[in-house]
PDB file of C-alpha atoms in Angstrom:
ATOM      1  CA  ILE X   1      75.491 101.836 110.790  1.00  0.00           C
ATOM      2  CA  VAL X   2      75.492 104.007 113.953  1.00  0.00           C
ATOM      3  CA  LYS X   3      76.874 106.969 111.970  1.00  0.00           C
ATOM      4  CA  ILE X   4      73.955 106.698 109.525  1.00  0.00           C
ATOM      5  CA  ILE X   5      71.143 105.993 112.040  1.00  0.00           C
ATOM      6  CA  LEU X   6      71.878 108.822 114.530  1.00  0.00           C
ATOM      7  CA  PRO X   7      71.787 111.630 111.925  1.00  0.00           C
ATOM      8  CA  ALA X   8      68.648 110.101 110.407  1.00  0.00           C
ATOM      9  CA  LEU X   9      66.948 110.048 113.831  1.00  0.00           C
ATOM     10  CA  LEU X  10      67.946 113.640 114.454  1.00  0.00           C
ATOM     11  CA  ILE X  11      66.509 114.729 111.101  1.00  0.00           C
ATOM     12  CA  ALA X  12      63.290 112.794 111.801  1.00  0.00           C
ATOM     13  CA  ALA X  13      62.940 114.452 115.208  1.00  0.00           C
ATOM     14  CA  LEU X  14      63.425 117.897 113.696  1.00  0.00           C
ATOM     15  CA  LEU X  15      60.839 117.196 110.990  1.00  0.00           C
ATOM     16  CA  ILE X  16      58.290 115.976 113.542  1.00  0.00           C
ATOM     17  CA  SER X  17      58.837 119.011 115.769  1.00  0.00           C
ATOM     18  CA  ALA X  18      58.401 121.315 112.763  1.00  0.00           C
ATOM     19  CA  MET X  19      55.166 119.552 111.787  1.00  0.00           C
ATOM     20  CA  PHE X  20      53.756 119.677 115.348  1.00  0.00           C
ATOM     21  CA  PRO X  21      54.990 122.926 116.941  1.00  0.00           C
ATOM     22  CA  ALA X  22      52.767 122.788 120.046  1.00  0.00           C
ATOM     23  CA  THR X  23      55.127 121.889 122.867  1.00  0.00           C
ATOM     24  CA  GLY X  24      54.171 120.786 126.330  1.00  0.00           C
ATOM     25  CA  GLN X  25      55.025 124.289 127.575  1.00  0.00           C
ATOM     26  CA  GLN X  26      52.641 125.867 125.057  1.00  0.00           C
ATOM     27  CA  LEU X  27      49.871 123.442 125.983  1.00  0.00           C
ATOM     28  CA  ARG X  28      50.353 124.113 129.695  1.00  0.00           C
ATOM     29  CA  GLY X  29      50.120 127.850 128.998  1.00  0.00           C
ATOM     30  CA  GLN X  30      46.853 127.351 127.113  1.00  0.00           C
ATOM     31  CA  GLU X  31      45.392 125.281 129.942  1.00  0.00           C
ATOM     32  CA  GLN X  32      46.459 127.789 132.577  1.00  0.00           C
ATOM     33  CA  SER X  33      45.067 130.798 130.758  1.00  0.00           C
ATOM     34  CA  ALA X  34      41.772 128.939 130.334  1.00  0.00           C
ATOM     35  CA  GLU X  35      41.717 128.273 134.097  1.00  0.00           C
ATOM     36  CA  ALA X  36      42.613 131.806 135.191  1.00  0.00           C
ATOM     37  CA  HIS X  37      39.536 133.671 136.367  1.00  0.00           C
ATOM     38  CA  GLU X  38      38.168 135.919 139.086  1.00  0.00           C
ATOM     39  CA  ILE X  39      35.583 134.970 141.679  1.00  0.00           C
ATOM     40  CA  PHE X  40      33.777 137.664 143.687  1.00  0.00           C
ATOM     41  CA  VAL X  41      32.536 137.351 147.263  1.00  0.00           C
ATOM     42  CA  SER X  42      30.364 139.749 149.271  1.00  0.00           C
ATOM     43  CA  PRO X  43      28.918 139.663 152.796  1.00  0.00           C
ATOM     44  CA  ASN X  44      25.559 140.192 151.038  1.00  0.00           C
ATOM     45  CA  GLY X  45      26.118 137.554 148.338  1.00  0.00           C
ATOM     46  CA  ARG X  46      24.536 134.100 147.997  1.00  0.00           C
ATOM     47  CA  ASP X  47      26.396 130.815 147.716  1.00  0.00           C
ATOM     48  CA  ASN X  48      24.152 129.677 144.862  1.00  0.00           C
ATOM     49  CA  ASN X  49      25.319 132.697 142.803  1.00  0.00           C
ATOM     50  CA  PRO X  50      27.945 132.223 140.071  1.00  0.00           C
ATOM     51  CA  GLY X  51      30.542 134.406 141.845  1.00  0.00           C
ATOM     52  CA  THR X  52      30.480 137.321 139.391  1.00  0.00           C
ATOM     53  CA  ILE X  53      30.766 140.942 140.451  1.00  0.00           C
ATOM     54  CA  LYS X  54      26.995 141.387 139.954  1.00  0.00           C
ATOM     55  CA  LYS X  55      26.126 138.059 141.606  1.00  0.00           C
ATOM     56  CA  PRO X  56      28.865 137.350 144.167  1.00  0.00           C
ATOM     57  CA  LEU X  57      29.159 134.365 146.475  1.00  0.00           C
ATOM     58  CA  ARG X  58      28.693 134.850 150.213  1.00  0.00           C
ATOM     59  CA  SER X  59      31.161 132.297 151.585  1.00  0.00           C
ATOM     60  CA  ILE X  60      34.873 132.918 151.196  1.00  0.00           C
ATOM     61  CA  GLN X  61      35.530 129.194 151.676  1.00  0.00           C
ATOM     62  CA  LYS X  62      33.132 128.350 148.836  1.00  0.00           C
ATOM     63  CA  ALA X  63      35.168 130.627 146.546  1.00  0.00           C
ATOM     64  CA  VAL X  64      38.427 129.139 147.841  1.00  0.00           C
ATOM     65  CA  GLY X  65      37.082 125.690 146.938  1.00  0.00           C
ATOM     66  CA  ARG X  66      36.930 126.821 143.299  1.00  0.00           C
ATOM     67  CA  MET X  67      40.535 128.030 143.181  1.00  0.00           C
ATOM     68  CA  LEU X  68      42.773 126.859 140.360  1.00  0.00           C
ATOM     69  CA  PRO X  69      46.184 128.182 139.326  1.00  0.00           C
ATOM     70  CA  GLY X  70      45.687 131.782 138.235  1.00  0.00           C
ATOM     71  CA  THR X  71      42.423 132.301 140.160  1.00  0.00           C
ATOM     72  CA  THR X  72      41.805 135.550 142.013  1.00  0.00           C
ATOM     73  CA  VAL X  73      39.156 135.632 144.725  1.00  0.00           C
ATOM     74  CA  THR X  74      38.153 139.259 145.257  1.00  0.00           C
ATOM     75  CA  LEU X  75      36.367 140.153 148.474  1.00  0.00           C
ATOM     76  CA  LEU X  76      34.020 143.100 148.090  1.00  0.00           C
ATOM     77  CA  GLU X  77      33.715 145.716 150.815  1.00  0.00           C
ATOM     78  CA  GLY X  78      32.278 144.731 154.168  1.00  0.00           C
ATOM     79  CA  THR X  79      32.778 142.709 157.321  1.00  0.00           C
ATOM     80  CA  TYR X  80      32.846 138.939 156.943  1.00  0.00           C
ATOM     81  CA  ASN X  81      31.762 137.401 160.261  1.00  0.00           C
ATOM     82  CA  LEU X  82      33.430 134.020 159.954  1.00  0.00           C
ATOM     83  CA  LYS X  83      32.203 130.832 161.610  1.00  0.00           C
ATOM     84  CA  THR X  84      35.229 128.756 160.522  1.00  0.00           C
ATOM     85  CA  PRO X  85      38.766 129.576 159.379  1.00  0.00           C
ATOM     86  CA  VAL X  86      39.420 130.309 155.717  1.00  0.00           C
ATOM     87  CA  THR X  87      41.660 127.391 154.731  1.00  0.00           C
ATOM     88  CA  ILE X  88      43.786 127.541 151.600  1.00  0.00           C
ATOM     89  CA  ALA X  89      45.547 124.318 150.599  1.00  0.00           C
ATOM     90  CA  HIS X  90      45.974 124.941 146.873  1.00  0.00           C
ATOM     91  CA  LYS X  91      48.931 125.007 144.574  1.00  0.00           C
ATOM     92  CA  GLY X  92      49.445 127.916 142.219  1.00  0.00           C
ATOM     93  CA  THR X  93      52.457 128.246 139.945  1.00  0.00           C
ATOM     94  CA  GLU X  94      55.100 130.910 139.497  1.00  0.00           C
ATOM     95  CA  GLU X  95      53.295 132.122 136.379  1.00  0.00           C
ATOM     96  CA  ASN X  96      49.769 131.674 137.802  1.00  0.00           C
ATOM     97  CA  ARG X  97      49.545 132.571 141.470  1.00  0.00           C
ATOM     98  CA  ILE X  98      46.390 132.060 143.468  1.00  0.00           C
ATOM     99  CA  THR X  99      45.213 135.311 145.050  1.00  0.00           C
ATOM    100  CA  LEU X 100      42.781 136.139 147.853  1.00  0.00           C
ATOM    101  CA  ARG X 101      42.390 139.903 147.986  1.00  0.00           C
ATOM    102  CA  GLY X 102      40.222 142.747 149.108  1.00  0.00           C
ATOM    103  CA  ALA X 103      38.819 144.778 146.225  1.00  0.00           C
ATOM    104  CA  LYS X 104      40.860 147.850 145.351  1.00  0.00           C
ATOM    105  CA  GLY X 105      39.918 150.739 147.642  1.00  0.00           C
ATOM    106  CA  ALA X 106      37.512 148.571 149.684  1.00  0.00           C
ATOM    107  CA  LYS X 107      37.632 148.070 153.446  1.00  0.00           C
ATOM    108  CA  VAL X 108      37.515 144.280 153.827  1.00  0.00           C
ATOM    109  CA  ILE X 109      37.434 142.838 157.348  1.00  0.00           C
ATOM    110  CA  LEU X 110      37.533 139.163 158.324  1.00  0.00           C
ATOM    111  CA  ASP X 111      36.204 138.898 161.877  1.00  0.00           C
ATOM    112  CA  GLY X 112      36.666 135.767 163.969  1.00  0.00           C
ATOM    113  CA  ILE X 113      34.984 136.929 167.186  1.00  0.00           C
ATOM    114  CA  SER X 114      32.159 134.383 167.020  1.00  0.00           C
ATOM    115  CA  PHE X 115      34.194 131.149 167.168  1.00  0.00           C
ATOM    116  CA  ASN X 116      37.303 129.584 168.624  1.00  0.00           C
ATOM    117  CA  ILE X 117      39.833 128.379 166.077  1.00  0.00           C
ATOM    118  CA  PRO X 118      40.572 124.703 166.741  1.00  0.00           C
ATOM    119  CA  ASP X 119      44.035 123.397 167.631  1.00  0.00           C
ATOM    120  CA  SER X 120      45.727 122.058 164.506  1.00  0.00           C
ATOM    121  CA  GLY X 121      46.730 118.806 166.216  1.00  0.00           C
ATOM    122  CA  THR X 122      50.275 118.999 164.841  1.00  0.00           C
ATOM    123  CA  TYR X 123      53.267 121.071 165.800  1.00  0.00           C
ATOM    124  CA  PRO X 124      53.221 124.034 166.295  1.00  0.00           C
ATOM    125  CA  ARG X 125      49.574 123.377 167.179  1.00  0.00           C
ATOM    126  CA  ASN X 126      48.363 126.625 165.724  1.00  0.00           C
ATOM    127  CA  ASN X 127      45.835 127.677 163.114  1.00  0.00           C
ATOM    128  CA  GLY X 128      44.855 131.082 161.848  1.00  0.00           C
ATOM    129  CA  LEU X 129      41.710 132.867 160.819  1.00  0.00           C
ATOM    130  CA  ILE X 130      43.318 132.528 157.393  1.00  0.00           C
ATOM    131  CA  GLN X 131      45.075 129.150 157.378  1.00  0.00           C
ATOM    132  CA  ILE X 132      47.497 128.507 154.519  1.00  0.00           C
ATOM    133  CA  GLN X 133      48.538 124.861 154.605  1.00  0.00           C
ATOM    134  CA  ASN X 134      50.482 122.758 152.066  1.00  0.00           C
ATOM    135  CA  ALA X 135      50.097 125.538 149.510  1.00  0.00           C
ATOM    136  CA  THR X 136      52.338 127.161 146.919  1.00  0.00           C
ATOM    137  CA  TYR X 137      52.366 130.476 145.090  1.00  0.00           C
ATOM    138  CA  ILE X 138      49.623 132.121 147.142  1.00  0.00           C
ATOM    139  CA  ARG X 139      49.045 135.856 147.564  1.00  0.00           C
ATOM    140  CA  ILE X 140      46.896 137.419 150.318  1.00  0.00           C
ATOM    141  CA  GLN X 141      46.338 141.134 149.810  1.00  0.00           C
ATOM    142  CA  ASN X 142      44.407 144.120 151.230  1.00  0.00           C
ATOM    143  CA  ILE X 143      42.596 142.256 154.013  1.00  0.00           C
ATOM    144  CA  HIS X 144      42.091 143.273 157.655  1.00  0.00           C
ATOM    145  CA  VAL X 145      41.976 140.250 159.978  1.00  0.00           C
ATOM    146  CA  ARG X 146      40.630 140.877 163.478  1.00  0.00           C
ATOM    147  CA  ASN X 147      39.403 139.082 166.607  1.00  0.00           C
ATOM    148  CA  SER X 148      41.227 135.842 165.874  1.00  0.00           C
ATOM    149  CA  HIS X 149      41.556 133.638 168.953  1.00  0.00           C
ATOM    150  CA  ARG X 150      44.834 132.237 167.582  1.00  0.00           C
ATOM    151  CA  SER X 151      46.868 133.565 164.661  1.00  0.00           C
ATOM    152  CA  GLY X 152      45.432 136.074 162.224  1.00  0.00           C
ATOM    153  CA  ILE X 153      47.177 134.533 159.216  1.00  0.00           C
ATOM    154  CA  ASN X 154      49.027 131.252 159.745  1.00  0.00           C
ATOM    155  CA  ILE X 155      51.277 129.643 157.126  1.00  0.00           C
ATOM    156  CA  GLN X 156      52.423 126.030 157.482  1.00  0.00           C
ATOM    157  CA  GLU X 157      54.233 123.640 155.122  1.00  0.00           C
ATOM    158  CA  SER X 158      53.896 126.173 152.289  1.00  0.00           C
ATOM    159  CA  HIS X 159      56.209 128.204 150.099  1.00  0.00           C
ATOM    160  CA  HIS X 160      56.112 131.286 147.873  1.00  0.00           C
ATOM    161  CA  VAL X 161      53.374 132.916 149.953  1.00  0.00           C
ATOM    162  CA  ASP X 162      53.035 136.707 149.752  1.00  0.00           C
ATOM    163  CA  ILE X 163      51.149 138.693 152.391  1.00  0.00           C
ATOM    164  CA  ILE X 164      50.694 142.241 151.097  1.00  0.00           C
ATOM    165  CA  ASN X 165      49.019 145.210 152.821  1.00  0.00           C
ATOM    166  CA  CYS X 166      47.212 143.097 155.413  1.00  0.00           C
ATOM    167  CA  ILE X 167      46.517 144.103 158.998  1.00  0.00           C
TER     168      ILE X 167
END
């Protein structure tokens, strides 16, 4: 009986997979590509804007709050006078990183002169003007961070974080 049932089950499984070719991997790819998008931020934007290049957001943190795997937040040229740290606690994937970047060729400055970054409360008791915490597959690119009263960019409990062309 076992010799008859096992081949029959194998044939049934092959028939079902041929009839329904969409695998979990293919479905995940479809979901991720649907999620992947770009959000634009400008020092002259408005937080009630949709975050397009023509109608950018003003707050970097508002854009960060919309991040999904594959999202790119592009900061348009200018100085962003921050009142709180930019905190990223999102999880991208190897195929769909989450990116915070300055626009190509733009001079993007995050300035923390107007506030003191709070103590994190946990070892090593540090936070940064850009705080990456419990995050995966994150890329920070083409951003100048200045006047931070603690770290410029601080990474804690995170992995696969790329910092590229940042000062």
